[in-house]
């Protein structure tokens, strides 16, 4: 049975960024099962931005949450990264890492893994600094609005990235399709959309709080992306299982698409 939709106010009141990071981003590559989703995302972002040659001046990340893993490959390809997130608490947690504050989440195991993919595990400190330098702004966004960054109006970007955001922010498939059209307005013609989507999930837990997920299969995602004005360049999908009491996703996909 699908979980009741988690409204925005519930995220503001109950979503604990520290608990979320500890639950889903404590990184132990030797424990492949618990880290499979992260490894899949990191490898495919590396493929998109490093091997795939997606680059430009500006990248906008939609629904950054309190995380930085999605920027580790992108920071090599874009002069400016704009992070965006709905809740104040998540934006503040991200800023805490950017400012190197005591108590900020330790991303170094994730960064070291990505640097190893790039061929030099020892450059992880420089990589963290490159990410900090690349992120020029941390803005509020709401993907359900026609301009997700309202009241700001930014020039269209070379690339929009969104990782594991829309399936949590959208209550049904029409809302999901609409959200993709909303964020497509932030991409310049010929620019790229990079999506990391959790598949066949209805909920995930953060501490004692249950948050809804929109059940999506790969076909639904592909159709919505095309309907939003993009041609899919490539898509990589995987299956996996989390502990059923924590997160009921059955898989994930990363896709790269080009705007008409």
mmCIF file of C-alpha atoms in Angstrom:
data_model
loop_
_atom_site.group_PDB
_atom_site.id
_atom_site.type_symbol
_atom_site.label_atom_id
_atom_site.label_comp_id
_atom_site.label_asym_id
_atom_site.label_seq_id
_atom_site.Cartn_x
_atom_site.Cartn_y
_atom_site.Cartn_z
ATOM 1 C CA UNK A 1 0.000 0.000 0.000
ATOM 2 C CA UNK A 2 1.339 3.457 -0.936
ATOM 3 C CA UNK A 3 2.358 5.714 1.918
ATOM 4 C CA UNK A 4 0.322 8.873 2.510
ATOM 5 C CA UNK A 5 2.012 11.789 0.744
ATOM 6 C CA UNK A 6 4.428 13.751 2.926
ATOM 7 C CA UNK A 7 3.555 17.430 2.615
ATOM 8 C CA UNK A 8 6.163 20.220 2.619
ATOM 9 C CA UNK A 9 5.385 21.263 6.191
ATOM 10 C CA UNK A 10 6.264 17.773 7.415
ATOM 11 C CA UNK A 11 9.755 18.105 5.921
ATOM 12 C CA UNK A 12 10.170 21.471 7.625
ATOM 13 C CA UNK A 13 9.059 20.070 10.996
ATOM 14 C CA UNK A 14 10.425 16.518 11.018
ATOM 15 C CA UNK A 15 13.199 15.976 8.466
ATOM 16 C CA UNK A 16 16.511 15.747 10.338
ATOM 17 C CA UNK A 17 19.411 16.290 7.908
ATOM 18 C CA UNK A 18 22.012 14.806 10.254
ATOM 19 C CA UNK A 19 19.976 11.630 10.746
ATOM 20 C CA UNK A 20 19.394 11.395 6.989
ATOM 21 C CA UNK A 21 23.115 11.708 6.250
ATOM 22 C CA UNK A 22 24.092 9.142 8.870
ATOM 23 C CA UNK A 23 21.474 6.682 7.608
ATOM 24 C CA UNK A 24 22.009 6.915 3.861
ATOM 25 C CA UNK A 25 25.481 8.396 3.306
ATOM 26 C CA UNK A 26 27.798 6.737 5.823
ATOM 27 C CA UNK A 27 30.083 5.242 3.228
ATOM 28 C CA UNK A 28 31.734 1.827 3.507
ATOM 29 C CA UNK A 29 32.591 0.537 0.019
ATOM 30 C CA UNK A 30 33.603 -2.836 1.486
ATOM 31 C CA UNK A 31 29.975 -3.205 2.642
ATOM 32 C CA UNK A 32 28.696 -3.145 -0.909
ATOM 33 C CA UNK A 33 25.035 -3.807 -0.092
ATOM 34 C CA UNK A 34 24.589 -0.803 2.187
ATOM 35 C CA UNK A 35 26.518 1.444 -0.167
ATOM 36 C CA UNK A 36 25.220 0.175 -3.519
ATOM 37 C CA UNK A 37 22.958 3.149 -4.237
ATOM 38 C CA UNK A 38 25.728 5.672 -3.570
ATOM 39 C CA UNK A 39 28.276 3.739 -5.609
ATOM 40 C CA UNK A 40 25.811 3.572 -8.514
ATOM 41 C CA UNK A 41 25.225 7.335 -8.376
ATOM 42 C CA UNK A 42 28.915 8.225 -8.091
ATOM 43 C CA UNK A 43 29.921 5.957 -10.985
ATOM 44 C CA UNK A 44 27.248 7.358 -13.279
ATOM 45 C CA UNK A 45 27.896 10.996 -12.388
ATOM 46 C CA UNK A 46 31.547 10.251 -13.181
ATOM 47 C CA UNK A 47 30.403 8.766 -16.501
ATOM 48 C CA UNK A 48 28.242 11.813 -17.292
ATOM 49 C CA UNK A 49 30.631 14.597 -16.357
ATOM 50 C CA UNK A 50 34.075 13.019 -16.740
ATOM 51 C CA UNK A 51 33.735 10.487 -19.542
ATOM 52 C CA UNK A 52 30.572 11.889 -21.138
ATOM 53 C CA UNK A 53 31.958 15.372 -21.541
ATOM 54 C CA UNK A 54 28.980 17.296 -20.152
ATOM 55 C CA UNK A 55 30.404 20.708 -19.286
ATOM 56 C CA UNK A 56 29.718 24.436 -19.374
ATOM 57 C CA UNK A 57 29.634 27.574 -17.296
ATOM 58 C CA UNK A 58 26.702 26.947 -14.951
ATOM 59 C CA UNK A 59 25.070 23.893 -13.389
ATOM 60 C CA UNK A 60 21.945 24.171 -11.228
ATOM 61 C CA UNK A 61 21.295 21.318 -8.807
ATOM 62 C CA UNK A 62 17.624 20.913 -7.914
ATOM 63 C CA UNK A 63 16.832 19.522 -4.473
ATOM 64 C CA UNK A 64 20.393 19.326 -3.164
ATOM 65 C CA UNK A 65 19.259 18.370 0.329
ATOM 66 C CA UNK A 66 22.177 18.380 2.781
ATOM 67 C CA UNK A 67 24.424 16.411 0.370
ATOM 68 C CA UNK A 68 27.505 17.144 -1.754
ATOM 69 C CA UNK A 69 28.221 13.765 -3.425
ATOM 70 C CA UNK A 70 26.424 14.878 -6.598
ATOM 71 C CA UNK A 71 28.945 17.719 -7.082
ATOM 72 C CA UNK A 72 32.142 15.662 -6.923
ATOM 73 C CA UNK A 73 32.361 14.986 -10.657
ATOM 74 C CA UNK A 74 30.379 18.040 -11.790
ATOM 75 C CA UNK A 75 32.813 20.484 -10.141
ATOM 76 C CA UNK A 76 35.452 19.492 -12.719
ATOM 77 C CA UNK A 77 33.180 20.457 -15.617
ATOM 78 C CA UNK A 78 31.414 23.647 -14.511
ATOM 79 C CA UNK A 79 32.749 27.018 -13.446
ATOM 80 C CA UNK A 80 29.738 27.714 -11.257
ATOM 81 C CA UNK A 81 27.402 25.383 -9.361
ATOM 82 C CA UNK A 82 24.154 26.659 -7.838
ATOM 83 C CA UNK A 83 22.776 24.371 -5.123
ATOM 84 C CA UNK A 84 19.053 24.614 -4.342
ATOM 85 C CA UNK A 85 16.876 23.079 -1.637
ATOM 86 C CA UNK A 86 13.417 23.568 -0.123
ATOM 87 C CA UNK A 87 14.072 23.379 3.636
ATOM 88 C CA UNK A 88 16.106 25.860 5.643
ATOM 89 C CA UNK A 89 17.595 23.034 7.751
ATOM 90 C CA UNK A 90 19.006 21.197 4.735
ATOM 91 C CA UNK A 91 20.443 24.378 3.244
ATOM 92 C CA UNK A 92 22.050 25.196 6.586
ATOM 93 C CA UNK A 93 23.543 21.700 6.887
ATOM 94 C CA UNK A 94 25.065 22.077 3.415
ATOM 95 C CA UNK A 95 26.432 25.514 4.348
ATOM 96 C CA UNK A 96 27.960 24.005 7.488
ATOM 97 C CA UNK A 97 30.105 21.724 5.337
ATOM 98 C CA UNK A 98 30.954 24.544 2.929
ATOM 99 C CA UNK A 99 32.151 26.669 5.877
ATOM 100 C CA UNK A 100 34.092 23.722 7.392
ATOM 101 C CA UNK A 101 32.265 24.084 10.684
ATOM 102 C CA UNK A 102 32.825 21.649 13.561
ATOM 103 C CA UNK A 103 30.173 18.932 13.489
ATOM 104 C CA UNK A 104 29.661 19.094 9.722
ATOM 105 C CA UNK A 105 29.148 15.700 8.103
ATOM 106 C CA UNK A 106 32.382 13.925 7.129
ATOM 107 C CA UNK A 107 32.206 13.348 3.379
ATOM 108 C CA UNK A 108 35.855 12.283 3.076
ATOM 109 C CA UNK A 109 35.175 8.505 2.555
ATOM 110 C CA UNK A 110 32.836 9.355 -0.340
ATOM 111 C CA UNK A 111 35.270 11.903 -1.785
ATOM 112 C CA UNK A 112 38.170 9.432 -1.568
ATOM 113 C CA UNK A 113 36.128 6.795 -3.409
ATOM 114 C CA UNK A 114 35.290 9.237 -6.220
ATOM 115 C CA UNK A 115 38.927 10.371 -6.458
ATOM 116 C CA UNK A 116 39.889 6.714 -6.801
ATOM 117 C CA UNK A 117 37.476 6.442 -9.738
ATOM 118 C CA UNK A 118 39.241 9.444 -11.270
ATOM 119 C CA UNK A 119 42.628 7.784 -10.773
ATOM 120 C CA UNK A 120 44.105 9.495 -7.700
ATOM 121 C CA UNK A 121 42.616 8.751 -4.278
ATOM 122 C CA UNK A 122 45.147 11.067 -2.602
ATOM 123 C CA UNK A 123 43.747 14.240 -4.183
ATOM 124 C CA UNK A 124 40.597 14.121 -2.021
ATOM 125 C CA UNK A 125 41.477 17.268 -0.027
ATOM 126 C CA UNK A 126 41.880 19.271 -3.246
ATOM 127 C CA UNK A 127 38.614 17.801 -4.510
ATOM 128 C CA UNK A 128 36.726 19.028 -1.430
ATOM 129 C CA UNK A 129 38.181 22.502 -1.915
ATOM 130 C CA UNK A 130 37.226 22.462 -5.591
ATOM 131 C CA UNK A 131 33.620 21.640 -4.660
ATOM 132 C CA UNK A 132 33.549 24.449 -2.081
ATOM 133 C CA UNK A 133 34.934 26.909 -4.603
ATOM 134 C CA UNK A 134 32.512 25.824 -7.347
ATOM 135 C CA UNK A 135 29.325 26.211 -5.262
ATOM 136 C CA UNK A 136 28.639 29.931 -5.615
ATOM 137 C CA UNK A 137 25.103 30.043 -4.188
ATOM 138 C CA UNK A 138 22.729 27.953 -2.060
ATOM 139 C CA UNK A 139 19.151 28.963 -2.908
ATOM 140 C CA UNK A 140 15.636 27.953 -1.955
ATOM 141 C CA UNK A 141 13.652 26.006 -4.547
ATOM 142 C CA UNK A 142 10.220 24.467 -4.929
ATOM 143 C CA UNK A 143 9.824 22.151 -7.924
ATOM 144 C CA UNK A 144 6.030 22.416 -7.819
ATOM 145 C CA UNK A 145 6.233 26.084 -8.883
ATOM 146 C CA UNK A 146 6.450 27.125 -12.571
ATOM 147 C CA UNK A 147 9.722 28.894 -11.710
ATOM 148 C CA UNK A 148 11.239 26.632 -9.037
ATOM 149 C CA UNK A 149 13.619 29.412 -7.941
ATOM 150 C CA UNK A 150 10.981 32.165 -7.620
ATOM 151 C CA UNK A 151 11.164 35.022 -6.821
ATOM 152 C CA UNK A 152 14.637 34.834 -8.413
ATOM 153 C CA UNK A 153 14.887 34.578 -12.176
ATOM 154 C CA UNK A 154 18.199 33.115 -13.340
ATOM 155 C CA UNK A 155 19.548 32.782 -16.879
ATOM 156 C CA UNK A 156 19.044 29.257 -18.240
ATOM 157 C CA UNK A 157 21.908 26.949 -17.263
ATOM 158 C CA UNK A 158 24.061 24.638 -19.357
ATOM 159 C CA UNK A 159 22.989 21.732 -17.153
ATOM 160 C CA UNK A 160 20.386 20.955 -14.510
ATOM 161 C CA UNK A 161 21.080 18.072 -12.168
ATOM 162 C CA UNK A 162 18.591 16.509 -9.773
ATOM 163 C CA UNK A 163 19.330 13.528 -7.554
ATOM 164 C CA UNK A 164 16.634 11.660 -5.620
ATOM 165 C CA UNK A 165 14.471 14.781 -5.237
ATOM 166 C CA UNK A 166 11.403 14.743 -7.478
ATOM 167 C CA UNK A 167 10.129 11.352 -6.351
ATOM 168 C CA UNK A 168 9.956 12.714 -2.783
ATOM 169 C CA UNK A 169 8.524 16.125 -3.744
ATOM 170 C CA UNK A 170 5.728 14.932 -6.039
ATOM 171 C CA UNK A 171 2.504 13.325 -4.824
ATOM 172 C CA UNK A 172 1.476 11.710 -8.131
ATOM 173 C CA UNK A 173 2.552 11.194 -11.728
ATOM 174 C CA UNK A 174 0.895 14.369 -13.113
ATOM 175 C CA UNK A 175 2.735 16.416 -10.472
ATOM 176 C CA UNK A 176 5.986 14.649 -11.389
ATOM 177 C CA UNK A 177 5.520 15.425 -15.076
ATOM 178 C CA UNK A 178 4.710 19.035 -14.219
ATOM 179 C CA UNK A 179 7.802 19.319 -11.974
ATOM 180 C CA UNK A 180 10.050 18.104 -14.799
ATOM 181 C CA UNK A 181 8.544 20.737 -17.096
ATOM 182 C CA UNK A 182 9.141 23.358 -14.393
ATOM 183 C CA UNK A 183 12.821 22.512 -14.032
ATOM 184 C CA UNK A 184 13.213 22.250 -17.817
ATOM 185 C CA UNK A 185 12.702 26.027 -17.934
ATOM 186 C CA UNK A 186 16.038 26.355 -16.123
ATOM 187 C CA UNK A 187 17.939 24.562 -18.939
ATOM 188 C CA UNK A 188 19.062 26.387 -22.065
ATOM 189 C CA UNK A 189 18.208 24.846 -25.472
ATOM 190 C CA UNK A 190 20.824 22.205 -26.234
ATOM 191 C CA UNK A 191 21.687 21.999 -22.539
ATOM 192 C CA UNK A 192 21.577 18.847 -20.451
ATOM 193 C CA UNK A 193 19.425 17.314 -17.753
ATOM 194 C CA UNK A 194 21.033 14.723 -15.474
ATOM 195 C CA UNK A 195 18.613 12.778 -13.265
ATOM 196 C CA UNK A 196 19.291 10.244 -10.516
ATOM 197 C CA UNK A 197 15.947 8.563 -9.772
ATOM 198 C CA UNK A 198 14.986 5.976 -7.174
ATOM 199 C CA UNK A 199 12.627 3.409 -8.705
ATOM 200 C CA UNK A 200 9.631 1.519 -7.315
ATOM 201 C CA UNK A 201 9.753 3.134 -3.866
ATOM 202 C CA UNK A 202 6.818 4.291 -1.753
ATOM 203 C CA UNK A 203 8.575 5.410 1.444
ATOM 204 C CA UNK A 204 11.865 5.936 3.251
ATOM 205 C CA UNK A 205 12.619 6.396 6.931
ATOM 206 C CA UNK A 206 14.644 9.140 8.608
ATOM 207 C CA UNK A 207 14.886 8.306 12.285
ATOM 208 C CA UNK A 208 11.370 7.506 13.484
ATOM 209 C CA UNK A 209 9.716 9.528 10.729
ATOM 210 C CA UNK A 210 8.319 8.006 7.552
ATOM 211 C CA UNK A 211 8.484 10.048 4.335
ATOM 212 C CA UNK A 212 6.615 9.190 1.149
ATOM 213 C CA UNK A 213 8.102 8.382 -2.221
ATOM 214 C CA UNK A 214 6.359 8.432 -5.584
ATOM 215 C CA UNK A 215 6.312 4.950 -7.124
ATOM 216 C CA UNK A 216 8.059 5.288 -10.494
ATOM 217 C CA UNK A 217 9.200 2.686 -12.968
ATOM 218 C CA UNK A 218 11.777 3.336 -15.667
ATOM 219 C CA UNK A 219 9.168 3.762 -18.405
ATOM 220 C CA UNK A 220 7.337 6.480 -16.409
ATOM 221 C CA UNK A 221 10.591 8.402 -15.971
ATOM 222 C CA UNK A 222 11.548 8.157 -19.641
ATOM 223 C CA UNK A 223 8.115 9.302 -20.825
ATOM 224 C CA UNK A 224 8.055 12.257 -18.412
ATOM 225 C CA UNK A 225 11.535 13.389 -19.477
ATOM 226 C CA UNK A 226 10.577 13.266 -23.166
ATOM 227 C CA UNK A 227 7.307 15.086 -22.454
ATOM 228 C CA UNK A 228 9.313 17.852 -20.732
ATOM 229 C CA UNK A 229 11.180 18.553 -23.962
ATOM 230 C CA UNK A 230 14.284 16.373 -23.766
ATOM 231 C CA UNK A 231 15.880 13.644 -25.863
ATOM 232 C CA UNK A 232 17.425 10.892 -23.748
ATOM 233 C CA UNK A 233 21.125 10.461 -24.553
ATOM 234 C CA UNK A 234 21.720 7.463 -22.269
ATOM 235 C CA UNK A 235 20.208 5.745 -19.276
ATOM 236 C CA UNK A 236 21.736 3.300 -16.796
ATOM 237 C CA UNK A 237 19.518 1.306 -14.421
ATOM 238 C CA UNK A 238 20.201 -1.070 -11.544
ATOM 239 C CA UNK A 239 18.292 -3.242 -9.062
ATOM 240 C CA UNK A 240 18.994 -3.402 -5.339
ATOM 241 C CA UNK A 241 17.345 -4.045 -1.991
ATOM 242 C CA UNK A 242 17.539 -1.960 1.171
ATOM 243 C CA UNK A 243 16.334 -3.249 4.552
ATOM 244 C CA UNK A 244 12.555 -3.276 4.012
ATOM 245 C CA UNK A 245 11.840 -1.388 7.234
ATOM 246 C CA UNK A 246 14.094 1.492 6.126
ATOM 247 C CA UNK A 247 13.471 2.053 2.433
ATOM 248 C CA UNK A 248 11.409 0.007 -0.032
ATOM 249 C CA UNK A 249 13.058 1.041 -3.337
ATOM 250 C CA UNK A 250 13.759 -1.797 -5.751
ATOM 251 C CA UNK A 251 16.181 0.015 -8.052
ATOM 252 C CA UNK A 252 17.477 3.285 -9.457
ATOM 253 C CA UNK A 253 18.428 4.883 -12.724
ATOM 254 C CA UNK A 254 20.652 7.717 -13.882
ATOM 255 C CA UNK A 255 19.816 9.345 -17.181
ATOM 256 C CA UNK A 256 21.333 12.088 -19.298
ATOM 257 C CA UNK A 257 19.052 14.003 -21.642
ATOM 258 C CA UNK A 258 19.477 16.971 -24.004
ATOM 259 C CA UNK A 259 16.916 19.745 -24.313
ATOM 260 C CA UNK A 260 15.394 20.274 -27.752
#
